[in-house]
XYZ file of C-alpha atoms in Angstrom:
462
model
C 99.355 103.414 110.522
C 99.045 106.478 108.337
C 97.092 109.472 109.650
C 93.290 109.150 109.997
C 92.765 111.530 107.083
C 94.529 109.062 104.742
C 92.041 106.294 105.474
C 89.079 108.664 105.445
C 90.122 110.041 102.049
C 90.558 106.557 100.613
C 87.108 105.516 101.765
C 85.480 108.693 100.466
C 86.972 108.035 97.041
C 85.637 104.480 97.155
C 82.146 105.655 98.133
C 81.985 107.907 95.081
C 82.414 104.876 92.809
C 79.833 102.617 94.466
C 76.617 104.523 94.992
C 74.415 102.228 97.098
C 74.272 99.120 99.272
C 76.638 98.039 102.013
C 80.334 97.259 101.689
C 81.517 94.302 103.763
C 85.200 94.228 104.763
C 86.272 91.084 106.633
C 89.638 91.192 108.337
C 91.758 88.068 108.519
C 91.888 85.666 111.456
C 94.621 83.801 113.261
C 95.394 80.507 111.537
C 96.853 77.431 113.236
C 99.944 75.790 111.761
C 99.551 72.315 113.237
C 96.992 72.877 115.953
C 94.570 75.667 116.736
C 96.663 77.707 119.171
C 100.020 77.483 117.381
C 99.539 80.278 114.887
C 101.239 81.277 111.708
C 102.482 84.893 111.900
C 99.371 87.014 111.508
C 98.918 88.880 108.224
C 95.979 91.217 107.791
C 94.022 91.305 104.549
C 95.648 93.923 102.316
C 92.432 95.681 101.313
C 91.468 95.916 104.987
C 94.883 97.474 105.663
C 94.451 99.876 102.752
C 91.146 101.339 103.959
C 91.533 100.962 107.742
C 95.169 100.233 108.627
C 94.366 98.060 111.666
C 96.674 95.051 111.758
C 94.729 92.873 114.217
C 92.644 89.695 113.771
C 88.888 89.134 114.113
C 87.600 92.457 112.810
C 84.953 93.522 110.301
C 84.019 96.906 108.926
C 80.657 97.694 107.348
C 80.126 100.797 105.235
C 76.433 101.535 104.691
C 76.399 103.687 101.560
C 72.672 104.389 101.813
C 72.732 105.666 105.380
C 76.257 107.104 105.366
C 77.488 104.928 108.251
C 80.836 103.283 108.912
C 81.021 100.716 111.720
C 84.001 98.805 113.085
C 82.981 95.436 114.516
C 85.295 93.794 117.030
C 85.542 92.721 120.645
C 87.784 94.295 123.240
C 90.013 91.771 124.981
C 88.988 90.668 128.447
C 91.376 90.639 131.434
C 91.565 86.864 130.961
C 92.627 87.364 127.336
C 95.306 89.803 128.457
C 96.850 87.105 130.638
C 98.226 85.694 127.381
C 98.902 88.762 125.224
C 99.198 91.736 127.560
C 97.523 95.115 127.265
C 95.388 95.700 124.174
C 94.193 98.944 122.643
C 90.407 99.433 122.918
C 88.315 99.185 119.746
C 87.213 102.805 120.130
C 90.833 103.963 120.021
C 91.606 101.843 116.950
C 88.525 103.237 115.214
C 89.660 106.804 115.913
C 93.025 106.102 114.295
C 91.344 105.308 110.977
C 88.567 107.893 111.278
C 85.638 105.597 112.100
C 83.176 106.968 114.645
C 81.062 103.930 115.511
C 82.135 100.636 117.104
C 79.995 97.582 117.821
C 80.747 94.095 119.175
C 80.944 91.199 116.741
C 77.669 89.823 118.105
C 75.828 92.672 116.326
C 77.300 92.031 112.863
C 74.993 89.302 111.567
C 71.874 91.194 112.645
C 72.993 94.312 110.728
C 73.689 92.329 107.557
C 70.401 90.442 107.740
C 68.434 93.693 108.211
C 70.232 95.198 105.209
C 69.338 92.125 103.191
C 65.676 92.379 104.261
C 65.598 96.025 103.181
C 66.799 94.990 99.747
C 70.218 96.630 100.026
C 72.923 95.246 97.782
C 75.564 93.334 99.741
C 78.983 94.080 98.243
C 81.909 91.877 99.213
C 85.276 91.025 97.656
C 86.246 87.463 96.631
C 87.579 85.700 99.749
C 90.777 83.668 99.542
C 90.751 82.019 102.988
C 88.350 79.201 103.768
C 87.354 80.459 107.217
C 86.370 83.842 105.817
C 84.458 82.142 102.994
C 82.474 80.051 105.457
C 81.849 83.023 107.728
C 80.622 85.206 104.864
C 78.224 82.476 103.836
C 76.791 82.330 107.355
C 76.546 86.120 107.686
C 74.951 86.730 104.305
C 72.856 83.573 104.233
C 74.316 82.227 100.996
C 75.493 78.631 100.433
C 79.271 78.541 100.921
C 79.662 77.072 97.421
C 78.271 80.301 95.905
C 80.359 82.812 97.884
C 83.340 82.528 95.548
C 81.326 83.541 92.478
C 78.747 86.009 93.842
C 81.180 88.706 94.882
C 80.724 92.288 93.688
C 82.600 92.998 90.454
C 81.787 96.689 90.922
C 83.474 96.624 94.334
C 86.497 94.727 93.004
C 87.061 97.124 90.100
C 86.766 100.157 92.355
C 89.366 98.779 94.775
C 91.754 97.825 91.952
C 91.514 101.306 90.442
C 92.459 102.894 93.778
C 95.151 100.504 94.943
C 96.871 100.481 91.530
C 97.942 104.115 91.924
C 100.368 104.607 94.795
C 100.284 107.795 96.867
C 103.457 109.621 98.019
C 103.198 108.119 101.512
C 102.829 104.624 100.027
C 105.845 105.221 97.799
C 107.873 106.159 100.883
C 106.930 102.814 102.479
C 107.803 100.970 99.265
C 111.239 102.607 99.149
C 111.739 101.389 102.719
C 110.665 97.842 101.827
C 112.989 97.741 98.824
C 115.940 99.062 100.818
C 115.482 96.331 103.436
C 115.232 93.853 100.567
C 118.489 95.198 99.130
C 120.169 94.686 102.514
C 119.060 91.060 102.382
C 120.632 90.655 98.957
C 123.908 92.291 99.951
C 124.150 89.846 102.837
C 123.436 86.908 100.530
C 126.061 87.924 97.980
C 128.733 88.556 100.618
C 128.075 85.489 102.772
C 127.275 82.707 100.314
C 130.519 80.758 100.316
C 131.707 77.269 99.469
C 130.137 74.743 101.869
C 127.316 76.872 103.309
C 123.754 75.544 103.069
C 120.990 77.319 101.201
C 118.805 77.270 104.325
C 121.459 78.897 106.473
C 121.667 81.913 104.180
C 117.886 82.064 103.729
C 117.440 82.073 107.509
C 119.894 84.939 107.859
C 117.976 86.882 105.210
C 114.675 86.398 107.018
C 116.300 87.737 110.188
C 117.187 90.934 108.312
C 113.570 91.295 107.155
C 112.229 90.810 110.683
C 114.773 93.241 112.110
C 113.479 95.779 109.595
C 110.169 95.826 111.463
C 108.061 93.471 109.376
C 108.831 90.086 107.848
C 109.526 88.473 104.486
C 107.000 89.375 101.792
C 107.037 85.806 100.398
C 108.960 82.588 101.137
C 112.589 83.121 100.157
C 113.823 81.540 96.936
C 117.543 80.857 97.373
C 118.945 77.997 95.351
C 121.783 76.694 93.246
C 119.046 75.119 91.114
C 117.657 78.340 89.709
C 116.371 76.524 86.639
C 113.291 75.739 88.754
C 111.388 79.011 89.027
C 110.088 78.760 92.601
C 112.752 76.556 94.176
C 112.935 77.441 97.871
C 116.021 76.970 100.040
C 116.949 73.432 101.023
C 119.701 71.830 103.108
C 121.799 71.561 99.938
C 125.295 72.987 100.296
C 126.657 75.287 97.621
C 130.104 74.860 96.139
C 132.568 76.922 94.156
C 131.453 76.778 90.540
C 127.746 76.956 91.439
C 125.623 79.977 90.676
C 122.993 80.957 93.229
C 119.671 82.588 92.405
C 118.248 84.609 95.293
C 114.716 86.005 94.965
C 113.544 87.567 98.205
C 111.620 90.501 99.594
C 110.938 92.304 102.839
C 107.578 93.574 104.007
C 107.450 96.675 106.194
C 105.553 96.851 109.463
C 102.710 98.489 107.510
C 102.582 95.640 104.995
C 104.275 97.165 101.923
C 106.449 94.745 99.953
C 109.785 94.628 98.219
C 110.750 91.956 95.665
C 114.186 91.663 94.067
C 116.355 88.973 92.485
C 120.078 88.689 92.080
C 122.110 85.813 90.658
C 125.727 85.455 91.722
C 128.575 82.943 91.842
C 129.561 81.076 94.990
C 133.188 81.632 94.014
C 134.756 85.062 93.889
C 134.053 85.460 90.190
C 131.673 84.312 87.478
C 133.034 81.738 85.044
C 133.304 82.805 81.405
C 130.113 80.919 80.496
C 128.237 82.300 83.498
C 129.291 85.797 82.440
C 127.947 85.203 78.933
C 124.519 84.058 80.098
C 124.264 86.688 82.822
C 125.075 89.417 80.312
C 122.118 88.330 78.165
C 119.746 88.426 81.153
C 121.000 91.829 82.257
C 120.619 93.211 78.730
C 117.017 91.967 78.591
C 116.349 93.549 81.971
C 117.870 96.905 81.070
C 116.121 97.010 77.688
C 112.689 96.311 79.175
C 113.176 98.718 82.093
C 114.277 101.524 79.764
C 111.008 101.259 77.836
C 108.715 101.781 80.844
C 106.514 104.880 80.821
C 102.839 105.837 81.138
C 100.751 104.497 78.258
C 103.275 101.790 77.392
C 101.829 98.296 77.358
C 103.705 96.027 79.752
C 103.128 93.064 77.457
C 105.298 94.897 74.932
C 108.057 95.236 77.547
C 107.815 91.476 78.088
C 108.092 90.782 74.355
C 111.019 93.189 74.099
C 112.836 91.241 76.806
C 112.047 88.026 74.936
C 113.614 89.347 71.728
C 116.759 90.408 73.586
C 117.026 86.936 75.123
C 116.651 85.275 71.717
C 119.294 87.558 70.215
C 121.676 86.750 73.039
C 121.081 83.007 72.818
C 121.645 83.144 69.070
C 125.030 84.631 69.871
C 125.782 81.572 72.031
C 124.617 79.230 69.289
C 121.608 77.977 71.251
C 118.965 79.568 69.029
C 118.761 80.395 65.330
C 116.460 81.841 62.688
C 114.466 85.055 62.641
C 114.165 86.560 66.123
C 110.647 87.952 65.746
C 109.383 84.697 64.276
C 110.967 82.748 67.136
C 109.251 84.929 69.731
C 105.908 84.847 67.898
C 106.107 81.043 67.806
C 107.050 80.857 71.504
C 110.383 79.116 70.943
C 112.069 81.352 73.533
C 109.907 79.834 76.281
C 112.254 76.849 76.376
C 114.522 79.294 78.236
C 112.148 81.975 79.606
C 108.946 80.337 80.791
C 107.464 83.039 83.034
C 106.304 86.642 82.772
C 108.438 89.764 82.931
C 106.873 91.137 86.125
C 103.831 92.090 88.180
C 102.304 94.898 90.211
C 103.647 95.312 93.758
C 102.308 97.115 96.817
C 100.534 95.824 99.900
C 100.845 92.397 98.267
C 104.072 91.317 96.645
C 101.898 90.264 93.678
C 99.574 93.156 94.245
C 95.837 92.373 94.364
C 96.152 89.015 92.617
C 93.467 87.642 94.934
C 91.105 89.564 92.623
C 92.284 87.665 89.534
C 95.011 88.457 87.019
C 92.586 89.427 84.230
C 90.957 92.135 86.359
C 94.215 93.425 87.863
C 96.748 93.140 85.064
C 94.628 93.262 81.927
C 91.503 95.019 80.613
C 88.639 94.660 78.146
C 90.954 95.434 75.233
C 93.674 93.000 76.282
C 92.851 89.487 77.446
C 95.269 87.264 79.279
C 96.859 84.669 76.995
C 96.523 80.920 77.510
C 99.746 80.254 75.598
C 102.713 78.700 77.443
C 104.960 81.510 78.692
C 102.483 84.319 78.055
C 99.923 82.714 80.355
C 102.372 83.390 83.191
C 102.542 87.107 82.388
C 100.561 88.561 85.291
C 100.582 92.129 83.964
C 100.000 93.104 80.346
C 98.018 96.349 80.136
C 99.106 99.939 79.595
C 101.011 101.473 82.494
C 99.836 104.511 84.458
C 101.646 107.108 86.515
C 101.707 105.802 90.079
C 101.926 102.104 89.195
C 104.604 100.103 91.015
C 105.884 96.943 89.373
C 108.750 94.514 88.996
C 110.922 93.768 85.970
C 112.466 90.286 86.181
C 113.567 88.505 83.009
C 115.559 85.306 83.277
C 117.103 82.383 81.447
C 116.410 78.899 82.810
C 117.896 75.653 81.508
C 115.313 73.179 82.774
C 116.556 69.682 81.873
C 113.076 68.142 81.998
C 111.636 70.706 79.593
C 114.659 70.397 77.305
C 114.319 66.593 77.163
C 110.570 66.770 76.549
C 110.696 69.367 73.796
C 113.689 67.778 72.099
C 111.881 64.424 72.001
C 108.788 66.075 70.517
C 110.796 68.048 67.973
C 109.411 71.363 69.219
C 110.722 74.532 67.561
C 113.584 72.848 65.716
C 113.628 75.771 63.274
C 114.726 78.017 66.135
C 116.472 75.827 68.753
C 119.853 74.101 68.394
C 119.153 71.206 70.732
C 122.633 69.705 70.380
C 124.133 72.895 71.790
C 121.401 73.238 74.416
C 122.291 69.736 75.709
C 125.563 71.185 77.002
C 123.633 73.563 79.288
C 121.359 71.019 81.008
C 123.339 71.326 84.258
C 123.909 75.089 84.020
C 121.014 76.229 86.244
C 119.115 79.493 85.898
C 119.628 83.256 86.150
C 117.296 86.178 86.858
C 117.686 89.903 87.560
C 114.802 91.767 89.195
C 114.257 95.367 90.271
C 111.215 97.372 91.373
C 110.012 100.518 89.587
C 107.557 103.363 90.039
C 105.955 104.706 86.869
C 106.333 108.487 86.845
C 104.990 111.228 84.588
C 108.188 111.189 82.532
C 108.956 107.472 82.607
C 110.042 105.382 85.559
C 111.992 105.612 88.812
C 113.971 102.867 90.503
C 112.627 102.097 93.960
C 115.193 101.947 96.744
C 118.885 102.679 96.598
C 120.734 100.962 93.719
C 121.935 97.420 94.422
C 124.867 95.765 92.642
C 123.705 94.134 89.415
C 126.495 94.297 86.829
C 129.058 91.512 86.791
C 131.740 93.878 88.021
C 129.552 95.237 90.846
C 128.536 91.785 92.057
C 132.114 90.503 92.008
C 133.285 93.596 93.871
C 130.591 93.086 96.517
C 131.574 89.419 96.923
C 135.164 90.394 97.475
C 134.604 93.499 99.624
């Protein structure tokens, strides 16, 4: 945890934005994998971590804005409970660590909420994303469960987004740590992915590095020789010389802060000539978009810049043709680059996306597109000092999409389908790094990790 003053300061800032009512913060609960007592690894709700820092299940906090009270609700473990889990810190001690002065057992929670409701106080809660919390909120508040997902407090959501979007120096320190552990995972992958090894073996070794770093993986590891499929997780498939491997992975620190990086590398000691050509286009798109980042710059424009660089590069390979700007405006490039350039990152690897991409990554002046490709751009609005985000362009030769669009005659003014046919077994490539937006521009998070062709080949052969 950070110091108590950190959590107190965060809550005081929140209180200034929401003037009245009560704020309801549910923590997460243990969740069974295949039966009730065989749990998934516990992960606390990120907003609960942000304002209170307590990484334990079955907790609630209520902030009564009208009466100036903060109450932690939770039950101390009994001696019988400790038979299974050992000694547990008392609720009073946990409350002190985040600057809360009052603790009550969970049995008192519903009564407090019902009395607040009877007094006419506004009940502010954030949109839940777990079914058990949704059901519990419905019971506590007295609303039908079917209405909980749409009656949340927009005022509360916007206030939290505004705070969590700007990272403090102590958060940035944690993010550097997360990215450095992530980089260690990638170095291991590049060095140890050899002819005959399975994707799952390497992915398992990477998860061990994340756990040894004090936390865990920040999302399920994507490690595949079939990188043309954007979220293709590791399988028992064995890689061979001549394959390229796309590894997208991230570590989460003990405090919950995430890293998220991608590298694409050959199984053999060196890239083939064709792999070098495609990788060079991806790296150019990445470097061009990253160089443009600064406060006030619209991230959607960085995405479109990367798209133009990809089109230019593919024209050089004979896969695309025509006017570059027209091709991007039409969406022809999405045959090869179907996703968005990046997203916010922090306590969630896709930071705060449980609140909705329009609220987090866009604003009243910029609405999220419904167009193929652009609809997958999670972040579009102007950047601010203190934002942390990813930049991750890629080129993906998806044979199913190629077949479908060729049959429909899509974008024939811009796509040379006969040449594209030759790439249907190529795979996919992506390069991803994490950045902090600074007053002057941007700063790379973590220590630099090999990303040029020469650096990756040197790392493979070290």
